[in-house]
mmCIF file with all atom_site columns, C-alpha atoms in Angstrom:
data_model
loop_
_atom_site.group_PDB
_atom_site.id
_atom_site.type_symbol
_atom_site.label_atom_id
_atom_site.label_alt_id
_atom_site.label_comp_id
_atom_site.label_asym_id
_atom_site.label_entity_id
_atom_site.label_seq_id
_atom_site.pdbx_PDB_ins_code
_atom_site.Cartn_x
_atom_site.Cartn_y
_atom_site.Cartn_z
_atom_site.occupancy
_atom_site.B_iso_or_equiv
_atom_site.pdbx_formal_charge
_atom_site.auth_seq_id
_atom_site.auth_comp_id
_atom_site.auth_asym_id
_atom_site.auth_atom_id
_atom_site.pdbx_PDB_model_num
ATOM 1   C CA . SER A 1 1   ? -25.130 26.302  22.646  1.00 49.00 ? 1   SER A CA 1
ATOM 2   C CA . SER A 1 2   ? -28.822 26.973  23.327  1.00 52.00 ? 2   SER A CA 1
ATOM 3   C CA . GLY A 1 3   ? -29.839 23.705  21.616  1.00 52.00 ? 3   GLY A CA 1
ATOM 4   C CA . ILE A 1 4   ? -27.261 21.908  23.900  1.00 56.00 ? 4   ILE A CA 1
ATOM 5   C CA . ASN A 1 5   ? -28.884 23.374  27.018  1.00 60.00 ? 5   ASN A CA 1
ATOM 6   C CA . ALA A 1 6   ? -32.250 22.255  25.560  1.00 58.00 ? 6   ALA A CA 1
ATOM 7   C CA . GLU A 1 7   ? -31.278 18.780  24.988  1.00 60.00 ? 7   GLU A CA 1
ATOM 8   C CA . TRP A 1 8   ? -29.473 17.832  28.097  1.00 58.00 ? 8   TRP A CA 1
ATOM 9   C CA . PRO A 1 9   ? -32.716 17.113  30.169  1.00 60.00 ? 9   PRO A CA 1
ATOM 10  C CA . LEU A 1 10  ? -33.881 14.691  27.372  1.00 58.00 ? 10  LEU A CA 1
ATOM 11  C CA . ARG A 1 11  ? -30.556 12.531  27.289  1.00 62.00 ? 11  ARG A CA 1
ATOM 12  C CA . PRO A 1 12  ? -31.035 10.636  30.489  1.00 60.00 ? 12  PRO A CA 1
ATOM 13  C CA . GLY A 1 13  ? -34.680 9.751   29.188  1.00 57.00 ? 13  GLY A CA 1
ATOM 14  C CA . MET A 1 14  ? -33.206 8.034   26.195  1.00 62.00 ? 14  MET A CA 1
ATOM 15  C CA . PHE A 1 15  ? -30.909 5.775   28.307  1.00 66.00 ? 15  PHE A CA 1
ATOM 16  C CA . ASP A 1 16  ? -33.082 5.158   31.381  1.00 69.00 ? 16  ASP A CA 1
ATOM 17  C CA . LYS A 1 17  ? -36.627 4.109   31.567  1.00 73.00 ? 17  LYS A CA 1
ATOM 18  C CA . ILE A 1 18  ? -38.702 6.963   33.378  1.00 71.00 ? 18  ILE A CA 1
ATOM 19  C CA . PRO A 1 19  ? -42.149 5.871   34.186  1.00 75.00 ? 19  PRO A CA 1
ATOM 20  C CA . PHE A 1 20  ? -45.132 7.328   32.095  1.00 74.00 ? 20  PHE A CA 1
ATOM 21  C CA . LEU A 1 21  ? -42.618 8.876   29.760  1.00 67.00 ? 21  LEU A CA 1
ATOM 22  C CA . ILE A 1 22  ? -43.168 7.467   26.286  1.00 71.00 ? 22  ILE A CA 1
ATOM 23  C CA . GLY A 1 23  ? -39.943 6.589   24.490  1.00 69.00 ? 23  GLY A CA 1
ATOM 24  C CA . SER A 1 24  ? -37.816 6.765   27.590  1.00 69.00 ? 24  SER A CA 1
ATOM 25  C CA . GLY A 1 25  ? -35.100 4.005   27.729  1.00 72.00 ? 25  GLY A CA 1
ATOM 26  C CA . ILE A 1 26  ? -35.371 3.347   24.186  1.00 74.00 ? 26  ILE A CA 1
ATOM 27  C CA . LEU A 1 27  ? -31.593 3.409   23.504  1.00 72.00 ? 27  LEU A CA 1
ATOM 28  C CA . LEU A 1 28  ? -30.818 0.575   25.954  1.00 74.00 ? 28  LEU A CA 1
ATOM 29  C CA . LYS A 1 29  ? -33.967 -1.319  24.986  1.00 77.00 ? 29  LYS A CA 1
ATOM 30  C CA . ASN A 1 30  ? -32.879 -1.463  21.485  1.00 78.00 ? 30  ASN A CA 1
ATOM 31  C CA . PHE A 1 31  ? -29.129 -1.144  22.039  1.00 81.00 ? 31  PHE A CA 1
ATOM 32  C CA . ILE A 1 32  ? -28.218 -4.469  20.140  1.00 86.00 ? 32  ILE A CA 1
ATOM 33  C CA . GLU A 1 33  ? -30.344 -3.582  17.142  1.00 90.00 ? 33  GLU A CA 1
ATOM 34  C CA . ILE A 1 34  ? -29.001 -0.074  17.056  1.00 86.00 ? 34  ILE A CA 1
ATOM 35  C CA . ARG A 1 35  ? -25.399 -1.373  17.263  1.00 88.00 ? 35  ARG A CA 1
ATOM 36  C CA . GLU A 1 36  ? -26.007 -3.857  14.459  1.00 93.00 ? 36  GLU A CA 1
ATOM 37  C CA . ASN A 1 37  ? -27.449 -1.222  12.202  1.00 92.00 ? 37  ASN A CA 1
ATOM 38  C CA . VAL A 1 38  ? -24.709 1.328   12.813  1.00 91.00 ? 38  VAL A CA 1
ATOM 39  C CA . LYS A 1 39  ? -22.206 -1.505  12.097  1.00 92.00 ? 39  LYS A CA 1
ATOM 40  C CA . LYS A 1 40  ? -23.910 -2.680  8.784   1.00 92.00 ? 40  LYS A CA 1
ATOM 41  C CA . THR A 1 41  ? -24.309 0.963   7.640   1.00 90.00 ? 41  THR A CA 1
ATOM 42  C CA . THR A 1 42  ? -20.753 1.613   8.354   1.00 88.00 ? 42  THR A CA 1
ATOM 43  C CA . MET A 1 43  ? -19.531 -1.495  6.491   1.00 87.00 ? 43  MET A CA 1
ATOM 44  C CA . GLU A 1 44  ? -21.713 -0.952  3.528   1.00 85.00 ? 44  GLU A CA 1
ATOM 45  C CA . THR A 1 45  ? -20.612 2.628   3.317   1.00 84.00 ? 45  THR A CA 1
ATOM 46  C CA . TYR A 1 46  ? -17.087 2.797   4.020   1.00 81.00 ? 46  TYR A CA 1
ATOM 47  C CA . PHE A 1 47  ? -15.968 -0.847  2.936   1.00 81.00 ? 47  PHE A CA 1
ATOM 48  C CA . ASP A 1 48  ? -17.659 -1.459  -0.333  1.00 81.00 ? 48  ASP A CA 1
ATOM 49  C CA . ALA A 1 49  ? -15.297 -2.552  -3.284  1.00 83.00 ? 49  ALA A CA 1
ATOM 50  C CA . GLY A 1 50  ? -15.207 1.085   -4.838  1.00 84.00 ? 50  GLY A CA 1
ATOM 51  C CA . ASN A 1 51  ? -14.143 2.692   -1.576  1.00 83.00 ? 51  ASN A CA 1
ATOM 52  C CA . LEU A 1 52  ? -11.751 0.226   -0.725  1.00 85.00 ? 52  LEU A CA 1
ATOM 53  C CA . CYS A 1 53  ? -10.122 -0.004  -4.236  1.00 88.00 ? 53  CYS A CA 1
ATOM 54  C CA . VAL A 1 54  ? -9.597  4.033   -4.029  1.00 87.00 ? 54  VAL A CA 1
ATOM 55  C CA . TYR A 1 55  ? -8.106  3.801   -0.512  1.00 87.00 ? 55  TYR A CA 1
ATOM 56  C CA . VAL A 1 56  ? -5.772  0.854   -1.468  1.00 89.00 ? 56  VAL A CA 1
ATOM 57  C CA . THR A 1 57  ? -4.520  2.641   -4.764  1.00 88.00 ? 57  THR A CA 1
ATOM 58  C CA . GLN A 1 58  ? -3.994  5.960   -2.702  1.00 88.00 ? 58  GLN A CA 1
ATOM 59  C CA . LYS A 1 59  ? -2.071  4.246   0.002   1.00 89.00 ? 59  LYS A CA 1
ATOM 60  C CA . THR A 1 60  ? -0.015  2.199   -2.539  1.00 85.00 ? 60  THR A CA 1
ATOM 61  C CA . GLU A 1 61  ? 1.159   5.286   -4.219  1.00 83.00 ? 61  GLU A CA 1
ATOM 62  C CA . ILE A 1 62  ? 2.185   6.852   -0.737  1.00 86.00 ? 62  ILE A CA 1
ATOM 63  C CA . ILE A 1 63  ? 4.131   3.706   0.347   1.00 84.00 ? 63  ILE A CA 1
ATOM 64  C CA . LEU A 1 64  ? 5.843   3.364   -2.988  1.00 78.00 ? 64  LEU A CA 1
ATOM 65  C CA . ASN A 1 65  ? 6.813   6.754   -2.819  1.00 78.00 ? 65  ASN A CA 1
ATOM 66  C CA . ALA A 1 66  ? 8.046   6.646   0.617   1.00 78.00 ? 66  ALA A CA 1
ATOM 67  C CA . LEU A 1 67  ? 9.916   3.375   -0.096  1.00 78.00 ? 67  LEU A CA 1
ATOM 68  C CA . GLN A 1 68  ? 11.651  4.764   -3.050  1.00 81.00 ? 68  GLN A CA 1
ATOM 69  C CA . LEU A 1 69  ? 12.100  1.419   -4.565  1.00 79.00 ? 69  LEU A CA 1
ATOM 70  C CA . GLU A 1 70  ? 13.465  2.572   -7.711  1.00 80.00 ? 70  GLU A CA 1
ATOM 71  C CA . GLU A 1 71  ? 16.226  4.301   -6.086  1.00 82.00 ? 71  GLU A CA 1
ATOM 72  C CA . SER A 1 72  ? 16.909  1.462   -3.772  1.00 83.00 ? 72  SER A CA 1
ATOM 73  C CA . ILE A 1 73  ? 16.947  -1.244  -6.599  1.00 84.00 ? 73  ILE A CA 1
ATOM 74  C CA . ARG A 1 74  ? 19.566  1.323   -8.339  1.00 84.00 ? 74  ARG A CA 1
ATOM 75  C CA . GLU A 1 75  ? 21.711  1.453   -5.276  1.00 87.00 ? 75  GLU A CA 1
ATOM 76  C CA . ILE A 1 76  ? 21.639  -2.636  -4.844  1.00 88.00 ? 76  ILE A CA 1
ATOM 77  C CA . ILE A 1 77  ? 22.504  -2.998  -8.502  1.00 86.00 ? 77  ILE A CA 1
ATOM 78  C CA . ARG A 1 78  ? 25.466  -0.561  -8.176  1.00 87.00 ? 78  ARG A CA 1
ATOM 79  C CA . SER A 1 79  ? 26.849  -2.152  -5.168  1.00 91.00 ? 79  SER A CA 1
ATOM 80  C CA . PRO A 1 80  ? 30.147  -3.883  -5.399  1.00 92.00 ? 80  PRO A CA 1
ATOM 81  C CA . ALA A 1 81  ? 28.791  -7.436  -4.799  1.00 93.00 ? 81  ALA A CA 1
ATOM 82  C CA . VAL A 1 82  ? 26.134  -7.177  -7.403  1.00 90.00 ? 82  VAL A CA 1
ATOM 83  C CA . GLN A 1 83  ? 28.437  -5.464  -9.932  1.00 88.00 ? 83  GLN A CA 1
ATOM 84  C CA . ALA A 1 84  ? 30.687  -8.457  -9.375  1.00 91.00 ? 84  ALA A CA 1
ATOM 85  C CA . LEU A 1 85  ? 27.825  -10.904 -10.041 1.00 91.00 ? 85  LEU A CA 1
ATOM 86  C CA . ILE A 1 86  ? 26.950  -9.183  -13.207 1.00 88.00 ? 86  ILE A CA 1
ATOM 87  C CA . GLU A 1 87  ? 30.568  -9.248  -14.436 1.00 88.00 ? 87  GLU A CA 1
ATOM 88  C CA . ASP A 1 88  ? 30.624  -12.818 -13.666 1.00 91.00 ? 88  ASP A CA 1
ATOM 89  C CA . LYS A 1 89  ? 27.651  -13.649 -15.564 1.00 89.00 ? 89  LYS A CA 1
ATOM 90  C CA . ILE A 1 90  ? 29.028  -11.745 -18.499 1.00 88.00 ? 90  ILE A CA 1
ATOM 91  C CA . ASP A 1 91  ? 32.066  -13.640 -18.313 1.00 89.00 ? 91  ASP A CA 1
ATOM 92  C CA . GLU A 1 92  ? 30.203  -16.726 -18.302 1.00 90.00 ? 92  GLU A CA 1
ATOM 93  C CA . VAL A 1 93  ? 28.465  -15.797 -21.403 1.00 88.00 ? 93  VAL A CA 1
ATOM 94  C CA . PHE A 1 94  ? 31.907  -15.066 -23.101 1.00 87.00 ? 94  PHE A CA 1
ATOM 95  C CA . GLN A 1 95  ? 32.945  -18.673 -22.256 1.00 89.00 ? 95  GLN A CA 1
ATOM 96  C CA . THR A 1 96  ? 30.116  -20.251 -24.320 1.00 91.00 ? 96  THR A CA 1
ATOM 97  C CA . PRO A 1 97  ? 30.500  -21.052 -28.085 1.00 90.00 ? 97  PRO A CA 1
ATOM 98  C CA . GLU A 1 98  ? 28.179  -17.883 -28.765 1.00 89.00 ? 98  GLU A CA 1
ATOM 99  C CA . GLY A 1 99  ? 30.076  -15.706 -26.496 1.00 85.00 ? 99  GLY A CA 1
ATOM 100 C CA . LEU A 1 100 ? 33.521  -16.651 -28.119 1.00 85.00 ? 100 LEU A CA 1
ATOM 101 C CA . ILE A 1 101 ? 32.100  -15.460 -31.477 1.00 85.00 ? 101 ILE A CA 1
ATOM 102 C CA . LEU A 1 102 ? 30.779  -12.249 -29.800 1.00 83.00 ? 102 LEU A CA 1
ATOM 103 C CA . GLY A 1 103 ? 34.133  -11.742 -28.275 1.00 81.00 ? 103 GLY A CA 1
ATOM 104 C CA . VAL A 1 104 ? 35.861  -11.894 -31.791 1.00 83.00 ? 104 VAL A CA 1
ATOM 105 C CA . MET A 1 105 ? 33.550  -9.022  -32.932 1.00 86.00 ? 105 MET A CA 1
ATOM 106 C CA . VAL A 1 106 ? 33.209  -6.871  -29.673 1.00 85.00 ? 106 VAL A CA 1
ATOM 107 C CA . ASN A 1 107 ? 35.436  -6.725  -26.605 1.00 84.00 ? 107 ASN A CA 1
ATOM 108 C CA . LYS A 1 108 ? 34.228  -7.685  -23.127 1.00 83.00 ? 108 LYS A CA 1
ATOM 109 C CA . GLN A 1 109 ? 34.488  -4.339  -21.577 1.00 85.00 ? 109 GLN A CA 1
ATOM 110 C CA . LYS A 1 110 ? 32.552  -2.827  -24.249 1.00 87.00 ? 110 LYS A CA 1
ATOM 111 C CA . VAL A 1 111 ? 29.519  -5.297  -23.728 1.00 84.00 ? 111 VAL A CA 1
ATOM 112 C CA . LYS A 1 112 ? 29.734  -4.485  -19.954 1.00 84.00 ? 112 LYS A CA 1
ATOM 113 C CA . ASN A 1 113 ? 29.464  -0.885  -20.790 1.00 85.00 ? 113 ASN A CA 1
ATOM 114 C CA . ILE A 1 114 ? 26.461  -1.465  -22.788 1.00 85.00 ? 114 ILE A CA 1
ATOM 115 C CA . ILE A 1 115 ? 24.606  -3.815  -20.393 1.00 84.00 ? 115 ILE A CA 1
ATOM 116 C CA . LEU A 1 116 ? 25.255  -2.248  -16.841 1.00 83.00 ? 116 LEU A CA 1
ATOM 117 C CA . PRO A 1 117 ? 23.290  1.006   -17.606 1.00 83.00 ? 117 PRO A CA 1
ATOM 118 C CA . SER A 1 118 ? 20.294  -0.902  -18.718 1.00 83.00 ? 118 SER A CA 1
ATOM 119 C CA . ILE A 1 119 ? 20.577  -3.359  -15.716 1.00 83.00 ? 119 ILE A CA 1
ATOM 120 C CA . GLU A 1 120 ? 20.859  -0.179  -13.404 1.00 80.00 ? 120 GLU A CA 1
ATOM 121 C CA . ASN A 1 121 ? 17.592  1.293   -14.694 1.00 78.00 ? 121 ASN A CA 1
ATOM 122 C CA . ILE A 1 122 ? 15.712  -1.830  -14.461 1.00 78.00 ? 122 ILE A CA 1
ATOM 123 C CA . GLY A 1 123 ? 14.054  -0.590  -11.127 1.00 72.00 ? 123 GLY A CA 1
ATOM 124 C CA . SER A 1 124 ? 11.988  1.830   -13.272 1.00 72.00 ? 124 SER A CA 1
ATOM 125 C CA . ASP A 1 125 ? 10.609  -0.970  -15.339 1.00 73.00 ? 125 ASP A CA 1
ATOM 126 C CA . ILE A 1 126 ? 9.803   -3.297  -12.294 1.00 73.00 ? 126 ILE A CA 1
ATOM 127 C CA . VAL A 1 127 ? 8.440   -0.923  -9.816  1.00 69.00 ? 127 VAL A CA 1
ATOM 128 C CA . PRO A 1 128 ? 4.782   -0.379  -10.196 1.00 65.00 ? 128 PRO A CA 1
#
C-alpha cells in the first residue's frame, strides 16, 4: 500500500514525455519494441514444444474422461441395430465352406455367445 502511494506520481512520467525529466515517455517511445519483446518472451516461455506436449496430454486425458468413449462404444455395440449387424455377419460366416465345417462342430448360438462379449469390450482396446 505504501509502495503504491509512492509509485503513482511516476506512472504518468513513464507514458507522457515531461520536459527535463530523463526517461519520461519511455513506454510510448518504445511501445512497439516492448510489445514485441513481451510477445517473444511469452511465446518462447509458454509455447515451446515441451510445455505444449504436457498441456495437450493433460487436456486429452480430461477430454477422454469426459467423453467416456469406452462406455459409449460399448453402448453402441449393444444397440439392437449393431447386434443385428453382428448376427448377420456371423450368419454370413456360417454360409461359407469354412463356416459350414465350423457349424458341424459348434452351433451358431454358441459362437455368438463367445464372440459378442469380445466385441462389446473392444472399446477398451481402441480408446487411447
